[in-house]
Coordinates of C-alpha atoms in Angstrom, one line a residue:
M1022 CA -61.4 -50.9 0.7
I1023 CA -63.4 -48.5 2.9
E1024 CA -64.8 -45.6 1.1
I1025 CA -64.1 -42.4 3.1
T1026 CA -67.2 -40.2 3.4
R1027 CA -67.2 -39.3 7.1
L1028 CA -64.3 -38.1 9.2
F1029 CA -64.1 -41.2 11.4
D1030 CA -63.7 -43.3 8.3
F1031 CA -60.0 -42.1 8.1
P1032 CA -58.6 -44.2 10.9
Y1033 CA -60.6 -47.3 9.8
Y1034 CA -59.1 -46.8 6.3
Q1035 CA -55.7 -46.5 7.9
L1036 CA -56.3 -49.8 9.9
E1037 CA -57.3 -51.6 6.7
K1038 CA -54.6 -50.3 4.5
Y1039 CA -51.5 -49.6 6.7
N1040 CA -52.3 -50.9 10.2
L1041 CA -49.5 -48.7 11.8
E1042 CA -47.6 -49.7 14.9
K1043 CA -47.1 -46.0 15.6
S1044 CA -50.2 -44.1 14.4
L1045 CA -50.1 -41.4 17.0
S1046 CA -47.1 -40.4 19.3
T1047 CA -47.0 -38.0 22.2
K1048 CA -44.3 -37.3 24.8
Y1049 CA -45.3 -37.6 28.4
D1050 CA -42.7 -36.8 31.1
G1051 CA -39.9 -36.8 28.5
K1052 CA -40.8 -40.2 27.0
W1053 CA -42.5 -40.9 23.7
V1054 CA -45.7 -43.0 24.0
S1055 CA -47.0 -44.3 20.7
I1056 CA -50.3 -46.1 20.0
S1057 CA -51.1 -48.3 17.0
T1058 CA -54.0 -47.7 14.6
K1059 CA -55.8 -50.6 16.2
K1060 CA -55.4 -49.2 19.8
Y1061 CA -56.4 -45.8 18.5
L1062 CA -59.7 -47.1 17.3
E1063 CA -60.2 -49.4 20.3
Q1064 CA -59.9 -46.3 22.6
A1065 CA -62.1 -44.2 20.3
N1066 CA -64.9 -46.8 20.5
T1067 CA -64.4 -47.1 24.3
I1068 CA -64.9 -43.3 24.5
S1069 CA -68.0 -43.6 22.3
R1070 CA -69.5 -46.2 24.6
G1071 CA -68.6 -44.1 27.7
L1072 CA -70.2 -41.0 26.2
L1073 CA -73.4 -42.9 25.5
R1074 CA -73.5 -43.9 29.1
L1075 CA -73.1 -40.2 30.1
G1076 CA -76.2 -39.5 28.1
V1077 CA -74.6 -38.0 24.9
T1078 CA -76.9 -38.3 21.9
K1079 CA -76.8 -37.3 18.2
N1080 CA -76.1 -33.6 17.6
D1081 CA -74.8 -33.0 21.2
K1082 CA -71.8 -30.6 21.3
I1083 CA -68.7 -31.7 23.1
A1084 CA -66.0 -29.1 23.7
V1085 CA -62.3 -30.2 23.5
I1086 CA -59.7 -27.7 24.8
S1087 CA -56.1 -28.6 24.7
S1088 CA -53.1 -26.4 25.3
T1089 CA -50.9 -28.7 23.2
N1090 CA -51.5 -31.3 20.5
R1091 CA -51.8 -34.8 21.9
T1092 CA -53.0 -38.3 21.2
E1093 CA -56.1 -37.9 23.5
W1094 CA -57.4 -35.2 21.1
N1095 CA -57.7 -37.6 18.2
I1096 CA -59.3 -40.3 20.4
M1097 CA -61.9 -37.9 21.6
D1098 CA -62.5 -36.6 18.1
I1099 CA -63.3 -40.0 16.6
G1100 CA -65.2 -41.1 19.7
I1101 CA -67.5 -38.0 19.5
L1102 CA -68.0 -38.0 15.7
Q1103 CA -69.0 -41.6 15.3
L1104 CA -72.0 -40.9 17.6
G1105 CA -73.3 -38.2 15.2
A1106 CA -72.3 -35.7 18.0
Q1107 CA -70.1 -32.7 17.2
N1108 CA -66.6 -32.0 18.4
V1109 CA -66.2 -28.3 19.3
P1110 CA -62.5 -27.5 19.6
V1111 CA -61.8 -24.3 21.5
Y1112 CA -58.6 -22.2 21.4
P1113 CA -57.0 -22.6 24.9
T1114 CA -55.6 -19.1 24.9
I1115 CA -58.8 -17.1 24.5
S1116 CA -60.2 -15.1 27.4
E1117 CA -62.5 -16.5 30.1
E1118 CA -65.2 -14.3 28.6
D1119 CA -64.8 -15.9 25.2
Y1120 CA -64.7 -19.4 26.8
A1121 CA -68.1 -18.6 28.4
Y1122 CA -69.4 -17.2 25.0
V1123 CA -68.3 -20.2 22.9
L1124 CA -69.5 -22.8 25.4
N1125 CA -72.9 -21.1 25.8
H1126 CA -73.3 -20.5 22.1
A1127 CA -72.5 -24.1 21.2
E1128 CA -74.5 -25.3 24.3
A1129 CA -71.7 -27.7 25.1
K1130 CA -72.8 -30.7 27.2
Y1131 CA -69.3 -31.9 28.3
C1132 CA -65.9 -30.3 28.2
F1133 CA -62.6 -32.3 27.8
I1134 CA -59.5 -30.3 28.7
S1135 CA -55.7 -30.8 28.8
C1136 CA -54.3 -29.4 32.0
Q1137 CA -54.6 -27.2 35.1
E1138 CA -54.2 -24.0 33.2
V1139 CA -57.2 -24.6 31.0
Y1140 CA -59.2 -26.1 34.0
D1141 CA -58.6 -22.8 36.0
K1142 CA -60.2 -20.8 33.1
V1143 CA -63.1 -23.2 32.5
I1144 CA -64.0 -23.6 36.2
K1145 CA -64.3 -19.8 36.6
I1146 CA -67.1 -19.6 34.1
K1147 CA -68.7 -23.1 34.5
A1148 CA -71.6 -21.6 36.5
E1149 CA -72.4 -19.3 33.6
V1150 CA -72.8 -22.2 31.2
P1151 CA -76.1 -24.0 32.2
S1152 CA -75.7 -26.7 29.4
L1153 CA -72.3 -27.8 30.8
I1154 CA -72.7 -31.0 32.9
E1155 CA -69.1 -31.9 33.6
V1156 CA -65.5 -31.2 32.9
Y1157 CA -62.9 -34.0 32.3
C1158 CA -59.1 -33.6 32.1
F1159 CA -56.5 -35.5 30.2
D1160 CA -53.8 -34.7 32.9
Q1161 CA -54.3 -36.0 36.4
L1162 CA -55.6 -33.1 38.5
E1163 CA -56.7 -33.2 42.2
N1164 CA -59.7 -31.1 41.6
C1165 CA -61.0 -32.3 38.3
K1166 CA -62.5 -35.6 37.0
N1167 CA -60.2 -37.5 34.7
W1168 CA -61.0 -38.7 31.2
N1169 CA -60.0 -42.2 32.3
E1170 CA -63.4 -42.3 34.1
V1171 CA -65.1 -42.1 30.7
L1172 CA -62.8 -44.8 29.3
E1173 CA -63.7 -46.9 32.4
L1174 CA -67.4 -46.3 31.7
G1175 CA -66.9 -47.5 28.1
K1176 CA -65.0 -50.7 29.0
D1177 CA -68.2 -52.7 29.0
Q1178 CA -68.8 -53.5 25.3
S1179 CA -72.5 -54.3 25.6
N1180 CA -73.6 -51.1 24.0
Q1181 CA -71.1 -51.3 21.0
A1182 CA -74.1 -52.3 18.8
E1183 CA -75.6 -48.9 19.6
V1184 CA -72.4 -47.2 18.7
E1185 CA -72.3 -49.1 15.3
N1186 CA -75.9 -48.1 14.6
L1187 CA -75.3 -44.4 15.3
K1188 CA -72.1 -44.6 13.2
D1189 CA -74.0 -46.1 10.2
N1190 CA -76.6 -43.3 10.4
V1191 CA -74.0 -40.5 10.1
K1192 CA -74.2 -39.0 6.6
A1193 CA -71.5 -37.1 4.7
S1194 CA -73.7 -34.0 4.7
D1195 CA -74.2 -34.1 8.5
L1196 CA -72.6 -31.4 10.7
A1197 CA -69.2 -32.7 12.1
T1198 CA -67.8 -29.7 14.0
L1199 CA -68.2 -26.1 15.0
I1200 CA -65.0 -24.1 14.7
Y1201 CA -65.2 -20.7 16.3
T1202 CA -63.1 -18.3 14.3
S1203 CA -60.4 -16.6 16.3
G1204 CA -62.1 -13.3 15.8
T1205 CA -59.7 -10.5 14.7
T1206 CA -62.8 -8.4 15.1
G1207 CA -65.9 -8.9 17.3
K1208 CA -67.3 -12.1 18.8
P1209 CA -66.2 -15.5 17.5
K1210 CA -68.5 -17.0 14.8
G1211 CA -69.2 -20.7 14.9
V1212 CA -68.3 -22.1 11.5
M1213 CA -70.4 -25.2 10.7
L1214 CA -68.4 -27.8 8.8
S1215 CA -69.9 -31.0 7.6
H1216 CA -68.1 -34.4 7.3
D1217 CA -68.0 -33.9 3.5
N1218 CA -66.5 -30.4 3.8
L1219 CA -63.5 -31.7 5.6
V1220 CA -63.3 -35.1 3.9
S1221 CA -63.4 -33.6 0.4
N1222 CA -60.7 -31.1 1.4
A1223 CA -58.4 -33.7 2.8
L1224 CA -58.8 -36.0 -0.2
E1225 CA -58.3 -33.1 -2.7
S1226 CA -55.3 -31.7 -0.8
F1227 CA -53.7 -35.1 -0.7
K1228 CA -53.1 -34.8 -4.5
R1229 CA -50.8 -31.8 -3.8
I1230 CA -48.6 -33.2 -1.0
P1231 CA -45.8 -35.5 -2.1
I1232 CA -45.7 -37.9 0.7
E1233 CA -44.5 -41.5 1.0
L1234 CA -47.6 -43.6 1.6
G1235 CA -47.4 -45.9 4.7
S1236 CA -44.0 -44.8 6.0
A1237 CA -43.8 -41.0 6.3
R1238 CA -43.4 -39.3 9.6
A1239 CA -45.3 -36.1 10.3
L1240 CA -44.5 -33.5 13.0
S1241 CA -47.6 -31.7 14.2
F1242 CA -47.4 -28.5 16.4
L1243 CA -49.9 -26.0 15.0
P1244 CA -53.1 -26.0 17.1
L1245 CA -55.5 -28.9 16.4
C1246 CA -58.4 -26.5 17.2
H1247 CA -57.5 -24.7 14.0
V1248 CA -59.0 -26.2 10.9
Y1249 CA -55.7 -26.1 8.9
E1250 CA -53.8 -28.5 11.2
R1251 CA -56.9 -30.6 11.9
M1252 CA -57.6 -31.2 8.2
L1253 CA -54.0 -32.2 7.6
I1254 CA -54.2 -34.7 10.5
Y1255 CA -57.0 -36.5 8.6
L1256 CA -54.9 -36.3 5.5
Y1257 CA -51.9 -37.8 7.3
Q1258 CA -54.1 -40.6 8.5
Y1259 CA -55.2 -41.3 5.0
C1260 CA -51.6 -41.4 3.8
G1261 CA -50.6 -43.8 6.5
A1262 CA -48.2 -41.2 8.0
S1263 CA -47.1 -41.7 11.6
I1264 CA -48.1 -38.5 13.5
H1265 CA -45.8 -37.1 16.2
Y1266 CA -47.0 -34.2 18.4
A1267 CA -44.7 -31.4 19.5
P1268 CA -45.1 -28.2 21.6
I1269 CA -44.8 -25.2 19.3
D1270 CA -41.8 -23.8 21.3
Q1271 CA -39.7 -27.0 21.0
I1272 CA -40.0 -27.7 17.3
S1273 CA -36.3 -28.1 16.5
E1274 CA -35.6 -30.4 19.5
Y1275 CA -38.6 -32.7 18.6
A1276 CA -37.8 -32.6 14.9
Q1277 CA -34.2 -33.9 15.5
E1278 CA -35.7 -36.9 17.4
V1279 CA -38.6 -37.6 15.0
K1280 CA -36.8 -36.7 11.7
P1281 CA -40.1 -35.8 10.0
Q1282 CA -40.6 -35.7 6.2
V1283 CA -43.7 -33.4 6.4
M1284 CA -45.0 -30.6 8.6
T1285 CA -47.0 -27.5 8.5
A1286 CA -46.0 -23.9 9.2
V1287 CA -47.4 -20.4 9.4
P1288 CA -45.4 -17.5 7.9
R1289 CA -44.7 -15.9 11.4
L1290 CA -43.0 -19.1 12.4
L1291 CA -40.8 -19.2 9.2
E1292 CA -40.0 -15.5 9.8
K1293 CA -38.7 -16.3 13.3
V1294 CA -36.8 -19.4 12.1
Y1295 CA -35.1 -17.3 9.4
D1296 CA -34.2 -14.5 11.8
K1297 CA -32.6 -17.0 14.2
I1298 CA -30.6 -18.5 11.4
I1299 CA -29.4 -15.1 10.2
A1300 CA -28.5 -14.1 13.8
K1301 CA -26.4 -17.2 14.2
G1302 CA -24.7 -16.4 10.8
A1303 CA -23.9 -12.9 12.0
E1304 CA -22.0 -14.3 15.0
L1305 CA -19.6 -16.1 12.7
T1306 CA -16.3 -14.6 11.7
G1307 CA -13.9 -14.6 8.7
I1308 CA -14.4 -17.0 5.9
K1309 CA -17.2 -18.8 7.6
K1310 CA -19.3 -15.7 7.8
K1311 CA -18.6 -14.8 4.2
L1312 CA -19.6 -18.3 3.1
F1313 CA -22.7 -18.2 5.2
F1314 CA -24.0 -14.9 3.7
W1315 CA -22.9 -15.9 0.2
A1316 CA -25.2 -19.0 0.5
V1317 CA -28.0 -16.8 1.8
D1318 CA -27.6 -14.5 -1.1
V1319 CA -27.7 -17.5 -3.5
G1320 CA -30.9 -18.7 -1.7
L1321 CA -32.6 -15.3 -2.1
Q1322 CA -32.1 -15.5 -5.9
Y1323 CA -33.8 -19.0 -6.1
K1324 CA -36.3 -19.7 -8.8
P1325 CA -37.9 -23.2 -9.3
Y1326 CA -37.3 -25.6 -12.1
G1327 CA -33.7 -24.6 -12.8
E1328 CA -35.0 -21.3 -14.2
N1329 CA -31.7 -19.5 -13.2
G1330 CA -29.7 -21.8 -15.5
W1331 CA -26.8 -24.2 -15.1
W1332 CA -24.3 -21.9 -13.4
Y1333 CA -26.8 -21.0 -10.7
T1334 CA -27.6 -24.7 -10.1
Q1335 CA -23.8 -25.3 -9.4
K1336 CA -23.7 -22.5 -6.9
L1337 CA -26.9 -23.7 -5.2
N1338 CA -25.5 -27.3 -5.0
L1339 CA -22.4 -25.9 -3.3
A1340 CA -24.5 -23.7 -0.9
N1341 CA -26.5 -26.7 0.0
K1342 CA -23.4 -28.8 0.7
L1343 CA -21.7 -26.1 2.8
I1344 CA -24.5 -24.2 4.5
F1345 CA -28.1 -25.3 3.9
S1346 CA -27.5 -28.9 4.9
K1347 CA -26.9 -27.6 8.4
W1348 CA -30.2 -25.7 8.4
K1349 CA -32.0 -28.9 7.4
A1350 CA -30.2 -30.9 10.1
A1351 CA -31.7 -28.6 12.7
L1352 CA -35.2 -30.0 11.7
G1353 CA -34.0 -33.6 11.5
G1354 CA -32.5 -33.5 8.0
E1355 CA -35.4 -35.2 6.2
V1356 CA -38.1 -32.5 5.7
A1357 CA -39.3 -32.7 2.1
V1358 CA -42.4 -30.6 2.3
M1359 CA -43.7 -27.8 4.6
A1360 CA -47.2 -26.6 3.9
S1361 CA -47.5 -22.9 4.7
G1362 CA -50.8 -21.2 5.3
S1363 CA -52.9 -18.8 7.4
A1364 CA -51.2 -15.6 6.2
A1365 CA -49.1 -14.2 3.4
L1366 CA -45.6 -15.6 3.1
Q1367 CA -42.8 -13.2 2.1
P1368 CA -41.5 -14.3 -1.3
R1369 CA -37.9 -14.0 0.0
L1370 CA -38.7 -16.7 2.6
A1371 CA -40.2 -18.9 -0.1
R1372 CA -37.1 -18.5 -2.1
V1373 CA -34.5 -19.1 0.6
F1374 CA -36.3 -22.1 2.3
N1375 CA -36.9 -23.8 -1.1
A1376 CA -33.3 -23.2 -2.1
A1377 CA -32.4 -24.9 1.2
G1378 CA -34.6 -27.9 0.3
F1379 CA -37.4 -27.5 2.8
G1380 CA -40.1 -27.7 0.1
V1381 CA -42.1 -24.7 1.5
M1382 CA -45.4 -24.8 -0.4
E1383 CA -47.7 -21.8 0.2
G1384 CA -51.4 -22.4 0.1
Y1385 CA -54.6 -20.3 0.7
G1386 CA -57.8 -21.0 2.6
L1387 CA -60.1 -20.0 5.4
T1388 CA -61.9 -21.7 8.2
E1389 CA -65.1 -21.3 6.1
T1390 CA -63.5 -23.3 3.3
S1391 CA -62.3 -26.2 5.4
P1392 CA -59.7 -24.6 4.8
V1393 CA -57.8 -25.2 1.5
V1394 CA -58.8 -23.3 -1.7
S1395 CA -55.5 -23.5 -3.5
V1396 CA -51.9 -24.7 -2.8
N1397 CA -48.6 -24.9 -4.6
D1398 CA -47.1 -28.2 -5.6
M1399 CA -43.5 -28.6 -6.7
R1400 CA -44.5 -31.4 -9.1
N1401 CA -45.8 -30.9 -12.7
G1402 CA -45.0 -27.2 -12.8
G1403 CA -47.4 -26.4 -10.0
F1404 CA -45.2 -24.1 -8.0
K1405 CA -44.8 -20.3 -8.5
I1406 CA -43.3 -18.1 -5.9
G1407 CA -45.4 -15.1 -4.8
T1408 CA -48.6 -17.1 -5.4
V1409 CA -50.8 -19.5 -3.4
G1410 CA -50.8 -22.1 -6.1
K1411 CA -53.5 -23.5 -8.4
L1412 CA -57.0 -24.2 -7.2
L1413 CA -57.8 -27.7 -5.8
D1414 CA -59.8 -30.0 -8.1
R1415 CA -63.6 -29.5 -7.7
T1416 CA -63.0 -25.9 -6.6
E1417 CA -64.1 -22.9 -8.5
V1418 CA -63.1 -19.2 -8.0
K1419 CA -64.5 -16.1 -9.5
I1420 CA -63.0 -12.7 -8.9
A1421 CA -65.7 -10.1 -8.2
E1422 CA -65.6 -6.6 -9.8
D1423 CA -63.9 -5.2 -6.7
G1424 CA -61.3 -7.9 -6.8
E1425 CA -62.8 -10.1 -4.1
I1426 CA -62.1 -13.8 -4.3
C1427 CA -65.4 -15.8 -4.3
V1428 CA -65.2 -19.6 -3.8
K1429 CA -67.5 -22.4 -4.8
G1430 CA -66.8 -26.1 -4.0
P1431 CA -67.5 -29.0 -1.7
Q1432 CA -65.3 -27.4 1.1
V1433 CA -67.5 -24.3 1.5
M1434 CA -69.1 -24.3 5.0
M1435 CA -72.7 -25.1 5.8
G1436 CA -73.0 -21.6 7.4
Y1437 CA -72.5 -19.8 10.7
Y1438 CA -74.1 -21.5 13.6
K1439 CA -77.3 -19.8 14.8
D1440 CA -76.6 -16.8 12.5
Q1441 CA -78.5 -16.9 9.2
A1442 CA -78.0 -13.1 8.7
K1443 CA -74.2 -13.3 8.8
T1444 CA -74.3 -16.5 6.6
A1445 CA -76.3 -14.6 4.0
E1446 CA -73.8 -11.8 4.0
V1447 CA -71.0 -14.1 2.9
I1448 CA -72.7 -16.9 0.8
K1449 CA -74.4 -15.4 -2.2
D1450 CA -75.4 -17.3 -5.4
G1451 CA -73.6 -20.4 -4.1
Y1452 CA -70.3 -18.6 -3.7
F1453 CA -68.5 -17.8 -0.5
H1454 CA -67.2 -14.3 -0.4
T1455 CA -63.8 -14.5 1.2
G1456 CA -63.1 -10.8 2.0
D1457 CA -59.7 -11.3 0.3
I1458 CA -58.6 -9.5 -2.8
G1459 CA -56.7 -11.4 -5.5
V1460 CA -56.1 -12.3 -9.1
I1461 CA -55.7 -15.5 -11.1
D1462 CA -52.9 -15.3 -13.6
D1463 CA -52.8 -16.8 -17.2
E1464 CA -51.3 -20.0 -15.9
G1465 CA -54.0 -20.5 -13.3
F1466 CA -52.1 -19.5 -10.2
L1467 CA -54.0 -17.5 -7.5
K1468 CA -52.3 -14.5 -6.0
I1469 CA -53.6 -12.8 -2.9
T1470 CA -53.1 -9.0 -2.9
D1471 CA -54.8 -8.0 0.4
R1472 CA -57.6 -8.4 2.8
K1473 CA -60.7 -6.4 1.6
K1474 CA -61.6 -5.6 5.2
E1475 CA -58.0 -4.5 6.0
M1476 CA -57.5 -2.2 3.0
F1477 CA -58.3 1.4 3.9
K1478 CA -58.6 4.8 2.4
T1479 CA -56.7 7.8 3.5
S1480 CA -58.5 11.1 3.9
G1481 CA -57.1 11.9 0.4
G1482 CA -59.2 9.1 -1.0
K1483 CA -56.2 6.8 -1.8
Y1484 CA -56.3 3.1 -1.1
V1485 CA -53.6 1.5 1.1
A1486 CA -53.0 -2.3 1.4
P1487 CA -51.4 -2.6 4.9
Q1488 CA -50.3 -6.2 4.6
L1489 CA -48.0 -5.5 1.7
L1490 CA -46.3 -2.7 3.7
E1491 CA -46.2 -4.8 6.8
N1492 CA -44.5 -7.8 5.1
R1493 CA -41.9 -5.5 3.6
C1494 CA -41.2 -3.9 7.0
K1495 CA -40.8 -7.2 8.7
Q1496 CA -37.9 -8.1 6.4
S1497 CA -35.9 -5.8 8.7
R1498 CA -34.3 -7.6 11.6
F1499 CA -34.9 -4.5 13.8
I1500 CA -38.7 -5.0 13.5
D1501 CA -40.5 -7.9 15.1
Q1502 CA -44.2 -6.9 14.5
V1503 CA -45.7 -3.9 12.7
M1504 CA -49.3 -2.7 12.1
V1505 CA -49.9 -0.1 9.4
I1506 CA -52.7 2.4 10.3
G1507 CA -54.2 5.5 8.7
E1508 CA -57.9 4.8 7.8
G1509 CA -59.5 8.2 7.1
E1510 CA -56.3 9.9 8.1
K1511 CA -54.1 12.2 6.0
M1512 CA -51.3 9.6 5.7
P1513 CA -50.3 6.0 6.5
A1514 CA -48.3 5.4 9.7
A1515 CA -47.2 2.4 11.7
I1516 CA -47.1 1.1 15.2
I1517 CA -44.1 -1.2 15.6
Q1518 CA -43.0 -3.7 18.1
P1519 CA -39.2 -3.8 17.8
D1520 CA -37.1 -7.0 17.9
F1521 CA -35.8 -6.3 21.4
E1522 CA -33.2 -9.2 21.4
F1523 CA -31.7 -8.2 18.0
I1524 CA -31.6 -4.5 19.0
R1525 CA -29.8 -5.3 22.3
N1526 CA -27.2 -7.3 20.4
W1527 CA -26.8 -4.4 17.9
A1528 CA -26.4 -2.0 20.8
K1529 CA -23.7 -4.3 22.4
I1530 CA -21.7 -4.3 19.1
H1531 CA -21.9 -0.5 18.9
N1532 CA -21.1 0.0 22.6
K1533 CA -24.5 1.6 23.3
T1534 CA -26.4 1.3 26.6
L1535 CA -30.2 0.9 26.2
G1536 CA -31.7 0.2 29.6
N1537 CA -35.1 -1.5 29.9
N1538 CA -37.7 -1.8 27.1
E1539 CA -39.3 1.6 27.9
E1540 CA -35.9 3.3 27.6
L1541 CA -35.0 1.3 24.5
V1542 CA -38.1 2.5 22.6
A1543 CA -37.5 6.1 23.6
N1544 CA -33.8 6.0 22.6
P1545 CA -33.1 8.5 19.8
E1546 CA -30.5 6.3 18.2
V1547 CA -32.8 3.3 18.1
I1548 CA -35.6 5.4 16.6
A1549 CA -33.2 6.8 14.0
R1550 CA -32.0 3.3 13.1
I1551 CA -35.5 2.0 12.7
Q1552 CA -36.3 5.1 10.5
E1553 CA -33.6 3.9 8.2
E1554 CA -35.3 0.5 7.9
I1555 CA -38.7 2.2 7.2
D1556 CA -37.1 4.4 4.5
I1557 CA -35.7 1.3 2.8
A1558 CA -39.1 -0.5 3.0
N1559 CA -40.9 2.6 1.7
T1560 CA -38.9 2.7 -1.6
K1561 CA -41.1 0.0 -3.2
F1562 CA -44.4 1.9 -2.6
A1563 CA -46.2 4.9 -4.2
K1564 CA -46.0 8.3 -2.5
W1565 CA -49.5 8.0 -0.9
E1566 CA -48.7 4.5 0.5
K1567 CA -45.4 5.3 2.2
I1568 CA -45.3 5.1 6.0
K1569 CA -44.7 8.7 7.1
Q1570 CA -44.4 8.2 10.9
F1571 CA -44.1 5.4 13.4
R1572 CA -44.2 4.8 17.1
L1573 CA -42.6 1.9 19.0
T1574 CA -44.2 -0.2 21.7
A1575 CA -42.3 -1.3 24.8
E1576 CA -44.1 -4.6 25.2
A1577 CA -44.0 -7.7 23.0
W1578 CA -47.1 -8.6 21.0
T1579 CA -48.4 -12.0 22.0
V1580 CA -51.4 -14.3 21.9
E1581 CA -51.7 -14.1 25.7
G1582 CA -51.5 -10.3 25.6
G1583 CA -54.4 -10.2 23.1
H1584 CA -52.4 -8.7 20.3
L1585 CA -52.4 -11.8 18.1
T1586 CA -54.8 -14.6 17.2
P1587 CA -53.8 -18.2 18.0
T1588 CA -52.5 -18.4 14.4
L1589 CA -50.3 -15.3 15.0
K1590 CA -52.3 -12.8 12.9
L1591 CA -52.7 -9.2 14.1
K1592 CA -55.8 -8.4 16.1
R1593 CA -56.0 -4.9 14.5
K1594 CA -58.9 -3.5 16.4
I1595 CA -57.4 -4.5 19.8
I1596 CA -53.8 -3.3 18.9
K1597 CA -55.2 0.1 17.9
E1598 CA -57.2 0.3 21.1
K1599 CA -54.2 -0.8 23.3
Y1600 CA -52.0 1.9 21.7
K1601 CA -54.5 4.6 21.3
A1602 CA -52.1 7.1 23.0
L1603 CA -49.5 6.4 20.3
Y1604 CA -52.1 6.6 17.6
N1605 CA -53.3 10.0 18.9
D1606 CA -49.7 11.2 19.1
I1607 CA -49.0 10.3 15.5
Y1608 CA -52.1 12.1 14.2
G1609 CA -52.0 15.0 16.7
Y1610 CA -55.2 14.3 18.6

């Protein structure tokens, strides 16, 4: 059996052990198109041969920019990596300015893109990137070369021996990829990850995912340019899971077709799913409505391992039969595990989704740690709500004096590309300093309490952890997004993007007229109602932590609008800048 030491070993291992008929599946024009493991590798080798004929050599950087996950991404990935070149995935939604920065910083030689939208952005800055020879598109575009031209170039197998030779010379310690961090502050940093960084993380994470080898179906919709989904794609290949790609805005529709057993999620997505479910429940009447909210209440009391006792288990079984089974059916009915990462998951969501049988297991990691440091696992007592699980094998964590989590292990990055100074700031004495604050409890579970960089001091010298306040506020159905502010100020406050859809429904029920978004956020009744929600959220916090004032924004916070990173985290600096007038109004500037 093949020993996996480099990333391109995963599909070869899959071929030898499982030889799937449907290794990768993508929908084109409404129809599923699947390729076998054999075809996947044949095409990857064809790409390798084509790239060689284009002059690609070891350590060249090839950018891949796709607006959705698709089979071509994997074929390109393996085709690039087995030449000893590096795949540089780029977030499709970043600005043209950031495209130019990343492509220049990486000195990308070729760029493979998904569609017209990405092409329009790339072509505007192509002249600013002297290293960039050509752009190829997966979709057929009139004005852009197609990736089929590279496949055509690679059809002649006479240089396959050169591919094999380059492949044999790739070492586990070699650089595999540059992943540019989404940059909540400043310019993106190029995280250098070796083959071993990602391979070790996939193999250690595999021990925590209960997945049926050789027959599981995985649904993938989080961006492949993000290290989290990408690592899991290698893990799925190792497990012999059939991977189906879906657009992030059509998860339910695709899940009902695919009936996946495993998928990944980010907390923001689970929050939205939960809010939609609750909104549907609120539309019910009579006994149906009572039963629905009784089941939700049972779910919110959930504790693993039958900790609530026999009587609770009977209630939970009934809730599953009457209500939760319908929730599961909306995602195909077979989901057994959902790995949640990228940000803190509200404990109430962990409770209710696990009560409903979704197997939501929260983990923790960063791009710089390839990414997983720790993750929950329902088996062997490895699951504790409110924590991010136990450390992976071969991973060591020490908590610094100020509470910072410092990580040592095979998954820790090689460093930041072309930036030794920044690398030295975060890697000290062999430990990567994460910038997160946390504790490890007596049972070995890691708990994240806040981001070191996001914590702030008020002018009174008191520390405030904004993420805890924000997560509590987002439990309100009136609040879609919230950012707590107040660094160096006399008190914490908040800038809030209300849930416009929910508030309009609320207004309809109460016979109120709200007008457009600008009128809605200025409406005294809306403001008063959100104040009630803030008052409830504040009860759990000390006097100096409580949100004393807030202002509402009339626009939705989006990735495209620059408010959020591609993994739906707040871009705090940008939000503060965008709503400077609201900030000044709060603090009387």
